[in-house]
Structure formats: C-alpha cells, structure tokens
Short mmCIF file of N, CA and C in Angstrom, two decimals:
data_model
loop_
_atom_site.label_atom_id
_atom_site.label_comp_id
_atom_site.label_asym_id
_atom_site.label_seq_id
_atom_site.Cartn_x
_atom_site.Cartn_y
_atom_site.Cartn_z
N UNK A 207 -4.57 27.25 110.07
CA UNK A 207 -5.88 26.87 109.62
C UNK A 207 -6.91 27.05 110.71
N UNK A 208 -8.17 26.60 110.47
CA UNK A 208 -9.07 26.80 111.52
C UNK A 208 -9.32 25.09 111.94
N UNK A 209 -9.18 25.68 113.29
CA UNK A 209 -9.36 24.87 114.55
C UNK A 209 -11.06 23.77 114.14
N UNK A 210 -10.71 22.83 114.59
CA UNK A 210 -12.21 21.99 114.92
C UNK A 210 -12.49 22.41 116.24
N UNK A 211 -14.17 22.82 116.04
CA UNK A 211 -14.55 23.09 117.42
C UNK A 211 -15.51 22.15 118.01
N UNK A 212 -15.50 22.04 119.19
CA UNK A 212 -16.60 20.91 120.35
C UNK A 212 -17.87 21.16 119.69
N UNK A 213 -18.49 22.27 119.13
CA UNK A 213 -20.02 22.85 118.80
C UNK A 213 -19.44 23.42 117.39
N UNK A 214 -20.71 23.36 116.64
CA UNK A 214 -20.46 24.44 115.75
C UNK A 214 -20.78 26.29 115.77
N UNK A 215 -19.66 26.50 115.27
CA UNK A 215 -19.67 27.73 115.54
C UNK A 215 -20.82 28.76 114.63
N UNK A 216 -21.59 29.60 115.53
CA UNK A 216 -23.22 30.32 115.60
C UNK A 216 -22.61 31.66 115.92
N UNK A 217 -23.80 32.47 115.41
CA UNK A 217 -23.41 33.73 115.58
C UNK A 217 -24.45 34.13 116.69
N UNK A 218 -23.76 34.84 117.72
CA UNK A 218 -24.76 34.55 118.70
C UNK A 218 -25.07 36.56 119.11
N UNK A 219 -24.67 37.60 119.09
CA UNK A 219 -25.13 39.01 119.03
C UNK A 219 -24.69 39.84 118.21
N UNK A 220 -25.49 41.07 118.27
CA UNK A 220 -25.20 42.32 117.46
C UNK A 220 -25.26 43.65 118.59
N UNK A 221 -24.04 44.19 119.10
CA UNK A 221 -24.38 45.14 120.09
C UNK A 221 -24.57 46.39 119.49
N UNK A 222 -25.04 47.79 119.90
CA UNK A 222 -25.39 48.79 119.30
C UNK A 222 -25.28 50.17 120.89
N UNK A 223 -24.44 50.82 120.39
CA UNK A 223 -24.59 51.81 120.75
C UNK A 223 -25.48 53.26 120.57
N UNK A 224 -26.68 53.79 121.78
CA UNK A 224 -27.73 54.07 121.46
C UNK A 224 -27.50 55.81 122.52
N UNK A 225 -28.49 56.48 122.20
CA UNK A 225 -28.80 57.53 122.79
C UNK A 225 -29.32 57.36 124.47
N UNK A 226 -28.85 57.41 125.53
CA UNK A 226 -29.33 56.99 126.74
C UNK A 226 -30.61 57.72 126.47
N UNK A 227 -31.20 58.68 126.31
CA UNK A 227 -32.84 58.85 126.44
C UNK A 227 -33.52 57.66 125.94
N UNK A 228 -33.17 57.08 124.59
CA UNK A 228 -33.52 55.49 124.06
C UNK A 228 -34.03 54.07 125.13
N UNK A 229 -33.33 54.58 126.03
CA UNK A 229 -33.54 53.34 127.07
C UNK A 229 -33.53 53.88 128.25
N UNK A 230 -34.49 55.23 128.46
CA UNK A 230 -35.36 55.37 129.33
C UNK A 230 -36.90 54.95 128.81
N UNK A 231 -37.47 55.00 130.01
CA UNK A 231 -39.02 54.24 130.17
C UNK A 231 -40.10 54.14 128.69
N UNK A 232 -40.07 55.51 128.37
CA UNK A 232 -40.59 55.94 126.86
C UNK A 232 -40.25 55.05 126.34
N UNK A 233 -38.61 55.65 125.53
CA UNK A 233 -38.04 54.55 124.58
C UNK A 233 -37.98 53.38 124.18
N UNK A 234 -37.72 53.06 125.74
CA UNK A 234 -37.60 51.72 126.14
C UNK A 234 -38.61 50.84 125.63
N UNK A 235 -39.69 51.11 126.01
CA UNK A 235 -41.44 51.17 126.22
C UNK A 235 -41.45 50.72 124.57
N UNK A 236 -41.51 51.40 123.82
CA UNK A 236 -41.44 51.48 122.46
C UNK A 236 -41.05 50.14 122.09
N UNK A 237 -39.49 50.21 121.92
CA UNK A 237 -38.34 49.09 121.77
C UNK A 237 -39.14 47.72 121.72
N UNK A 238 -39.55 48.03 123.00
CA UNK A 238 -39.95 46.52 123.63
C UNK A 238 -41.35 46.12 122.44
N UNK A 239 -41.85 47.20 122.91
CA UNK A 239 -43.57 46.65 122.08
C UNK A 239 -43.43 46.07 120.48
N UNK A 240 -42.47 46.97 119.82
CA UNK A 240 -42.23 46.43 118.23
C UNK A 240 -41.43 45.36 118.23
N UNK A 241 -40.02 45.21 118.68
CA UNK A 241 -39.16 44.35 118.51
C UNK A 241 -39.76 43.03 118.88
N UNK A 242 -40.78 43.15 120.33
CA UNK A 242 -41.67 41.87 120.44
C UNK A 242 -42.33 41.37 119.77
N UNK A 243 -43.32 42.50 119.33
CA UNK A 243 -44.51 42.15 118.57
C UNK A 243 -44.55 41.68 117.25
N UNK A 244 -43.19 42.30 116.28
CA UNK A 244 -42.87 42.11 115.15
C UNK A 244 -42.41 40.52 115.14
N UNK A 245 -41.10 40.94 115.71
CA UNK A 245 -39.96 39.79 115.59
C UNK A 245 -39.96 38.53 116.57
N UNK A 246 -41.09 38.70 118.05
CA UNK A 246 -40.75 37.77 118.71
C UNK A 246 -39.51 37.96 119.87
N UNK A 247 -38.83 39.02 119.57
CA UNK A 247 -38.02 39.13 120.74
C UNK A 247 -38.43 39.64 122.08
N UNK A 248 -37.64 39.06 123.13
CA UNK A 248 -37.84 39.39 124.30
C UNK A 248 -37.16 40.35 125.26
N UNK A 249 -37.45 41.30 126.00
CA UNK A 249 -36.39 41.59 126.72
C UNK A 249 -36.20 40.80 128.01
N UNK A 250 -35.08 41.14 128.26
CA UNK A 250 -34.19 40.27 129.31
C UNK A 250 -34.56 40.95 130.59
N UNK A 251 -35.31 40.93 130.96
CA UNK A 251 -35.48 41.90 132.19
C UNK A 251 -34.15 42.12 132.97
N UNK A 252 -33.58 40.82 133.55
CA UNK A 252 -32.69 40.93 134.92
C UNK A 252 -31.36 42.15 134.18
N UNK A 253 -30.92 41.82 132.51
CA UNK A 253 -30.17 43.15 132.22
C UNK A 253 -30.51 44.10 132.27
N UNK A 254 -31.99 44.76 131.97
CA UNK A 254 -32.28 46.19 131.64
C UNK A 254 -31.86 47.01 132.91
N UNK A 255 -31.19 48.47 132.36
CA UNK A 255 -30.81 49.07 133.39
C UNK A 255 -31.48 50.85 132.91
N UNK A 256 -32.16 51.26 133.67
CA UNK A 256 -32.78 52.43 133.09
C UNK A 256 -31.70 53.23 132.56
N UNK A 257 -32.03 53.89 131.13
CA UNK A 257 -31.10 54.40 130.29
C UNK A 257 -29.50 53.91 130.42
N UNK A 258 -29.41 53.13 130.44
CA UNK A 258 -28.04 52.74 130.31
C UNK A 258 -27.89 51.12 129.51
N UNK A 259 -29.06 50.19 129.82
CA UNK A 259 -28.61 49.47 128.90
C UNK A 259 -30.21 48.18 128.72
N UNK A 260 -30.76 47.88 127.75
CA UNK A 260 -31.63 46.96 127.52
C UNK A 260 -31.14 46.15 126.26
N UNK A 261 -31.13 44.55 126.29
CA UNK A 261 -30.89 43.67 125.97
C UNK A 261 -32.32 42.29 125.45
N UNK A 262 -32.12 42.34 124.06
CA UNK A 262 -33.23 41.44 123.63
C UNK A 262 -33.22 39.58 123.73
N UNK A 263 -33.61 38.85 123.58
CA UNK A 263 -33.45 37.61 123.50
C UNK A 263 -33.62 37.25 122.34
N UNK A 264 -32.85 36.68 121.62
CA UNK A 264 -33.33 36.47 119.83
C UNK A 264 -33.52 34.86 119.52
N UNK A 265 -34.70 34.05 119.83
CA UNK A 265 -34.79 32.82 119.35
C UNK A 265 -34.28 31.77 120.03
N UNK A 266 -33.05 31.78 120.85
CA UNK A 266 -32.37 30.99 121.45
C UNK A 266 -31.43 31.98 122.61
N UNK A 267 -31.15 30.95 123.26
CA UNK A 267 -30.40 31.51 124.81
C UNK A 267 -29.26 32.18 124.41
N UNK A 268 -28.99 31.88 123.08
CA UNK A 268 -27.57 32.54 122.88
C UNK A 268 -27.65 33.45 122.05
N UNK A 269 -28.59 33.74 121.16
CA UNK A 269 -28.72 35.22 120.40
C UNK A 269 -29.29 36.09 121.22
N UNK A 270 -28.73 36.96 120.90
CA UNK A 270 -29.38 38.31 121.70
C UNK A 270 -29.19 40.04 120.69
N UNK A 271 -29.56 40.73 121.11
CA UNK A 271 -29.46 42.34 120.48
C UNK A 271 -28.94 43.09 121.95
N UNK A 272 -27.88 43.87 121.72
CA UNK A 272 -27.54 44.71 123.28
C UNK A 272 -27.14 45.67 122.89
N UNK A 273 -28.00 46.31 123.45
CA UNK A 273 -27.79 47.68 123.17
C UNK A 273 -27.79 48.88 124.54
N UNK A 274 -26.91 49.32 124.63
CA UNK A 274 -26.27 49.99 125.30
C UNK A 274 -26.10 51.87 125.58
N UNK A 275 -25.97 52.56 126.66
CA UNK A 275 -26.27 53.57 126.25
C UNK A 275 -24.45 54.37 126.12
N UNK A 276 -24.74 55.65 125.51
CA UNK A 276 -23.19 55.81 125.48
C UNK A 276 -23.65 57.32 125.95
N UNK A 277 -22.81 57.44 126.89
CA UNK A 277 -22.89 58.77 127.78
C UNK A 277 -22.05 59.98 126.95
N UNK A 278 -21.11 59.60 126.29
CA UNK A 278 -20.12 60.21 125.48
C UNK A 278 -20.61 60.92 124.21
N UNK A 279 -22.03 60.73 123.58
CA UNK A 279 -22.15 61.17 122.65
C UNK A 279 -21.85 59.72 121.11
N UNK A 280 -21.05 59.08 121.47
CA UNK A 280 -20.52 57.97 120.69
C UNK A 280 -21.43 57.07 120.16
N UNK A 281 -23.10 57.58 119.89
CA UNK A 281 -24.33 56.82 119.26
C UNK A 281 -23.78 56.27 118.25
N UNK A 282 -24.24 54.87 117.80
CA UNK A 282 -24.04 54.13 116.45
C UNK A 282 -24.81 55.19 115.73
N UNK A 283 -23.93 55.40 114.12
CA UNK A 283 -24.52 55.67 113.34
C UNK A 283 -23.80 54.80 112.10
N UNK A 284 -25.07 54.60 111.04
CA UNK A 284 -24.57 54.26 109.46
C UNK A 284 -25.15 54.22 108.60
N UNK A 285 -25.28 53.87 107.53
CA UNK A 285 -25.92 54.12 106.02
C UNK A 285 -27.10 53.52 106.45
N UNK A 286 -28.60 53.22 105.94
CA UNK A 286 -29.62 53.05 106.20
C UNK A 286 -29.97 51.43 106.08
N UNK A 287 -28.85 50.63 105.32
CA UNK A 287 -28.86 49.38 104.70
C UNK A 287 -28.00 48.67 105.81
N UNK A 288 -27.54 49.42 106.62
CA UNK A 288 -26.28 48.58 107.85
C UNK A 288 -27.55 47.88 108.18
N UNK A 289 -27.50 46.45 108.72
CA UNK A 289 -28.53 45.27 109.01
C UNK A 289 -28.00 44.14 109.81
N UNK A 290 -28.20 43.61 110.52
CA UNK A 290 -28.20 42.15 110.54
C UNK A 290 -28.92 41.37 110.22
N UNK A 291 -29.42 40.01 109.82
CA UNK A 291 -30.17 39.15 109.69
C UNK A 291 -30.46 37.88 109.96
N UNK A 292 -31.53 37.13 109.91
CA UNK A 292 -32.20 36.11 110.51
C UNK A 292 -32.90 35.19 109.59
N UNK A 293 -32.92 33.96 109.07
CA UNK A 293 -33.58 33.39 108.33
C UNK A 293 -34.63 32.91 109.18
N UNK A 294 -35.60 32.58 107.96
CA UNK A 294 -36.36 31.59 108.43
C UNK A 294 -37.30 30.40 107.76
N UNK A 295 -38.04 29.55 108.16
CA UNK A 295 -37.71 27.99 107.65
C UNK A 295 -39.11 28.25 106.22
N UNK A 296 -39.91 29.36 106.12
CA UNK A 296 -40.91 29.33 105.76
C UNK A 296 -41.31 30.31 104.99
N UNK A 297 -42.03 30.82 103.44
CA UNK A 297 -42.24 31.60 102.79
C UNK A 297 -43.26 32.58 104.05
N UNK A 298 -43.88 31.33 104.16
CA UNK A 298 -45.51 32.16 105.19
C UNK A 298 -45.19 32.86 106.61
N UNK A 299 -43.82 32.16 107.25
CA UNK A 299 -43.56 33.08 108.70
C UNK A 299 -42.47 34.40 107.54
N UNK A 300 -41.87 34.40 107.08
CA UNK A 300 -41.29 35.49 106.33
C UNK A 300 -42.55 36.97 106.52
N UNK A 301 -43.74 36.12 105.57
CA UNK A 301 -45.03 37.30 105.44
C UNK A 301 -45.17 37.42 106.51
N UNK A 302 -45.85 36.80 107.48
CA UNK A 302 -46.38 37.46 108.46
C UNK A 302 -45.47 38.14 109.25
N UNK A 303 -43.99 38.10 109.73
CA UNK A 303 -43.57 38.90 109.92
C UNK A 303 -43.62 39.85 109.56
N UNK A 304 -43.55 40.23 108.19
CA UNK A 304 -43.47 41.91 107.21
C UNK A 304 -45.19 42.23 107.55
N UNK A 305 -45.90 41.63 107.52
CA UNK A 305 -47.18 41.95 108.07
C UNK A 305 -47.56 42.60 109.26
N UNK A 306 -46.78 41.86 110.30
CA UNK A 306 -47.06 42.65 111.72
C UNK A 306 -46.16 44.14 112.00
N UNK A 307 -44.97 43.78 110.80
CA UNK A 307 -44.06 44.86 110.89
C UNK A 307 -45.02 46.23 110.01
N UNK A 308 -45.83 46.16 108.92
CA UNK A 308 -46.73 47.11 108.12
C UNK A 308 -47.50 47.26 108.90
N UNK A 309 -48.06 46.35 110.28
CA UNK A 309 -49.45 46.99 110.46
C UNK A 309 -49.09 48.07 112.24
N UNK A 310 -48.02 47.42 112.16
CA UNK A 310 -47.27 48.34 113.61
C UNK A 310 -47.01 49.79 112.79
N UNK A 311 -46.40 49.90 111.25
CA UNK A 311 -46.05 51.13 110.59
C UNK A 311 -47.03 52.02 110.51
N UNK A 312 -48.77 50.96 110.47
CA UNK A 312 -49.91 51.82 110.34
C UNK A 312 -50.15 52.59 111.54
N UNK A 313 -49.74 52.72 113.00
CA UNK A 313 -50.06 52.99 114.36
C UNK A 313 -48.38 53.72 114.47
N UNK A 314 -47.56 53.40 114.02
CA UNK A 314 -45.85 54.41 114.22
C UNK A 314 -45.17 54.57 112.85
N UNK A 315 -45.29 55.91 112.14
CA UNK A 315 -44.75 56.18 111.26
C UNK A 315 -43.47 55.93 111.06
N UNK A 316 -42.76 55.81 112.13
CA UNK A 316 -40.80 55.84 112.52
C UNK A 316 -40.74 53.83 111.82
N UNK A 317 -41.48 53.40 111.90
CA UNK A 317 -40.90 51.99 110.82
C UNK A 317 -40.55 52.12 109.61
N UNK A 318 -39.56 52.06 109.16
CA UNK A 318 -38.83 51.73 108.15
C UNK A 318 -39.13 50.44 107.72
N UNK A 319 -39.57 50.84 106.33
CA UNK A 319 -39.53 49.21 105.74
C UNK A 319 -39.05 48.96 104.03
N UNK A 320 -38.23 47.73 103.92
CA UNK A 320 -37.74 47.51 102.39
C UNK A 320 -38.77 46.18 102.04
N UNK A 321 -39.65 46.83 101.29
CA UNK A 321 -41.00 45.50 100.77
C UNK A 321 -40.17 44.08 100.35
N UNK A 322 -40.74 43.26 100.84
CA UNK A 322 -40.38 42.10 100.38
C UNK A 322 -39.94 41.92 98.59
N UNK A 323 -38.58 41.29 98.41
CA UNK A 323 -38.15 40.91 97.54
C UNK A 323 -36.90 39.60 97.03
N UNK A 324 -36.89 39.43 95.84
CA UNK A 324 -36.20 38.13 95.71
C UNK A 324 -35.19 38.27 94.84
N UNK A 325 -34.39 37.59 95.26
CA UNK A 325 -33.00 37.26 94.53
C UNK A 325 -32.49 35.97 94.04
N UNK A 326 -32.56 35.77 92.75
CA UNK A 326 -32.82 34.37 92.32
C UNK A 326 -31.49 33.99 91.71
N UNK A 327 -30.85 32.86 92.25
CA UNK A 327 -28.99 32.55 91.62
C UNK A 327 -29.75 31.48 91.33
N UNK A 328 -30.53 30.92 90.60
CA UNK A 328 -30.56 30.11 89.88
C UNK A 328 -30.71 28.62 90.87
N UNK A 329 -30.35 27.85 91.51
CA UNK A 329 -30.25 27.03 92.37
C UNK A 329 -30.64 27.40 93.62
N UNK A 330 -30.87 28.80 93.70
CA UNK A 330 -31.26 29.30 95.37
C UNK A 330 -31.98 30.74 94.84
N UNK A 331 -32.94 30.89 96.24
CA UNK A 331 -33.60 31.76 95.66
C UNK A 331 -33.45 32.58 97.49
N UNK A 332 -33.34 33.63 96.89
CA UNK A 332 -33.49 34.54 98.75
C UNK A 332 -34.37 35.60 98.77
N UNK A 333 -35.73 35.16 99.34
CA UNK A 333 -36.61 35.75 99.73
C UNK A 333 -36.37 37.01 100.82
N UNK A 334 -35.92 37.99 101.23
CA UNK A 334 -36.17 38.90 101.76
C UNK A 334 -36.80 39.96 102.44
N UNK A 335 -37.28 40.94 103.42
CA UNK A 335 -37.73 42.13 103.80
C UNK A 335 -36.70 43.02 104.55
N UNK A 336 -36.72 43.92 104.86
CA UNK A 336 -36.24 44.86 105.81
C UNK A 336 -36.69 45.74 106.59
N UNK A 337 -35.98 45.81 108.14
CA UNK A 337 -37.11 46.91 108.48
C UNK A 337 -35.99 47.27 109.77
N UNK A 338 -36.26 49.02 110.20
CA UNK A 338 -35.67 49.51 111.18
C UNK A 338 -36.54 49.89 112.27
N UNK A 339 -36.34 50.33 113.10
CA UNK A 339 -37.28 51.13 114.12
C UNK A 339 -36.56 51.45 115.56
N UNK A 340 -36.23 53.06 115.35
CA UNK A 340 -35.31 53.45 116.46
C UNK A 340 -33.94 53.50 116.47
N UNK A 341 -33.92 51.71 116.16
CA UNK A 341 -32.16 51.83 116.28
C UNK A 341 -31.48 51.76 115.01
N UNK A 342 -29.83 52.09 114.71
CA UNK A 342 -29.24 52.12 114.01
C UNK A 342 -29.19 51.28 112.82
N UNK A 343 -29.38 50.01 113.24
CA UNK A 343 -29.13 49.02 112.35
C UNK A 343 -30.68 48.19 112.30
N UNK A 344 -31.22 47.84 110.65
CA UNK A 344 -32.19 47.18 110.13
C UNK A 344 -31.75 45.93 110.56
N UNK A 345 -33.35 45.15 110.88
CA UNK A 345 -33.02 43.96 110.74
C UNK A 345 -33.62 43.20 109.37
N UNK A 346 -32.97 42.04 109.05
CA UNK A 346 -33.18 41.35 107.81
C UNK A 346 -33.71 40.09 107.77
N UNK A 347 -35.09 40.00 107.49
CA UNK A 347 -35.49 38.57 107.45
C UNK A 347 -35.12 38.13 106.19
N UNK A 348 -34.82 36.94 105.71
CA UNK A 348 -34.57 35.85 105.02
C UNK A 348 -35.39 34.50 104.47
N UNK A 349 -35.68 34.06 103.70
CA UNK A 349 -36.07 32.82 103.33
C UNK A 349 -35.54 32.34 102.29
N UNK A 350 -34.64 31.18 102.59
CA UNK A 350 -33.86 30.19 101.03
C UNK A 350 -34.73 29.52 100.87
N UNK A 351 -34.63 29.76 99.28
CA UNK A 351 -36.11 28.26 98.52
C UNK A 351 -34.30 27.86 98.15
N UNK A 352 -34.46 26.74 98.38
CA UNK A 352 -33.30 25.85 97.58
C UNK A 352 -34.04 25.12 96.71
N UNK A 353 -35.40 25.18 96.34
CA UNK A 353 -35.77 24.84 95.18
C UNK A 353 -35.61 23.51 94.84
N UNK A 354 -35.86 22.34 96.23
CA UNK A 354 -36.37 21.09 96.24
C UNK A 354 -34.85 20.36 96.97
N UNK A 355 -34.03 20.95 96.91
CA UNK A 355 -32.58 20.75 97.17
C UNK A 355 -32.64 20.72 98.84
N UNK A 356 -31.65 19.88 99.15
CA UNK A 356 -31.07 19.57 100.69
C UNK A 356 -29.85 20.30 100.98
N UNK A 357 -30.21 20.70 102.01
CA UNK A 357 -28.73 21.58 102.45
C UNK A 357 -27.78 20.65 103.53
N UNK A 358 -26.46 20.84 102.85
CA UNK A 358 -25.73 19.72 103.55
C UNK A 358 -25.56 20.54 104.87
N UNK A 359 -25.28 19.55 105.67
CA UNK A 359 -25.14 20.02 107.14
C UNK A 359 -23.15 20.41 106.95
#
C-alpha cells in the first residue's frame, strides 16, 4: 500500500529537453520575458548556464520548470496538447493570465493559444486555457468552480 508521509505529497517539476541554441542569450532572453510576464515565473539565476541549462521558479520554492540543453540532438518532442498544469483560486486571475498571454501573442506570433473553455461534470466545473511558447510542452491554467461546495482537505 502507500506509505503515510511527514508532508503531503506535491508535485514539485516538469523537466524538458530543449535545443541548446534555446538557452543561449536570444532564446533565453525570450523564455524569460513571456514565461515571466505571462505566468509569473522566475528564472533562477544561480542555475542558468549559457545554452546548456535555464530553470524557472513556479509559485513556490519547490515548483520549478528545467529545462535543459541536449547536445545529442535528443530535443523533447510531442503532440501539441502534451501540457502540464496549474490551478488557480480565481475565475478573474485565470483571465488575466490568458490576457497577458493574447496581448504578448499581439507583439510574438510563436504563442500558441487554446481560448478559454469549460467543462462542466455537473458538481464541478473546470475552467481552462492553454498556451505554448518555444518549448515542447503547453502550459495549462485551471479554475474549479465547485459550485458553492468545500473541498475536503
């Protein structure tokens, strides 16, 4: 069976294997300005290593995005829907995220975006967007309406 743990167990990265030109200065440059500007992430300065490897901060000390360069040719690739995702507590931070993510698309054509939409099970409702830029994998914002309901811990 599964173990009781001291903490509860969090999902704490998503690593990605990238094109070393990606995380030279340009690329890099790029990376940084959307992934910040959109999502709030940070880079980690003390990891970044020119073309070889830059690392985001996602929300807390323990999420992160790392992405890495692969000298081998061995770039992540996958279907356009490969994603990870991120909730969040609010219909209105949901929008404005997809907002800063459309108005960065208006200034860099290379954003990918899946318009906000909903998925309704009746007792829960999952608010959604999607969006890529650069790297392999979309990220996925989230919002549960539990629709007046408490979520048990």
């Amino acid at each position: 069976g599964v173990q009781t743990c001291a903490l509860p167990i969090s999902f704490t990265h998503v690593a990605m294997s990238v094109a070393p030109e990606l995380l030279g200065p340009a690329g890099r440059a790029d990376l940084v300005r959307f992934y910040e500007e959109v999502f709030g992430y940070q880079e980690l300065t003390p990891m970044t290593e020119d073309h070889k490897r830059l690392v985001f901060g996602c929300y807390s000390v323990e999420q992160f995005v790392f992405l890495i360069a692969d000298d081998d040719g061995g770039v992540m690739e996958g279907p356009r829907l490969d994603h990870y995702g991120f909730s969040v507590g609010t219909e209105a931070e949901l929008d404005a995220m997809l907002a800063r993510a459309k108005a960065f698309r208006e200034t860099d054509p290379r954003v990918d975006i899946i318009d906000k939409h909903v998925d309704d099970h009746g007792m829960l409702a999952i608010t959604s967007f999607y969006v890529a830029y650069l790297l392999p994998m979309m990220v996925e914002i989230q919002w549960w309406d539990l629709k007046g309901r408490e979520v048990a811990a």
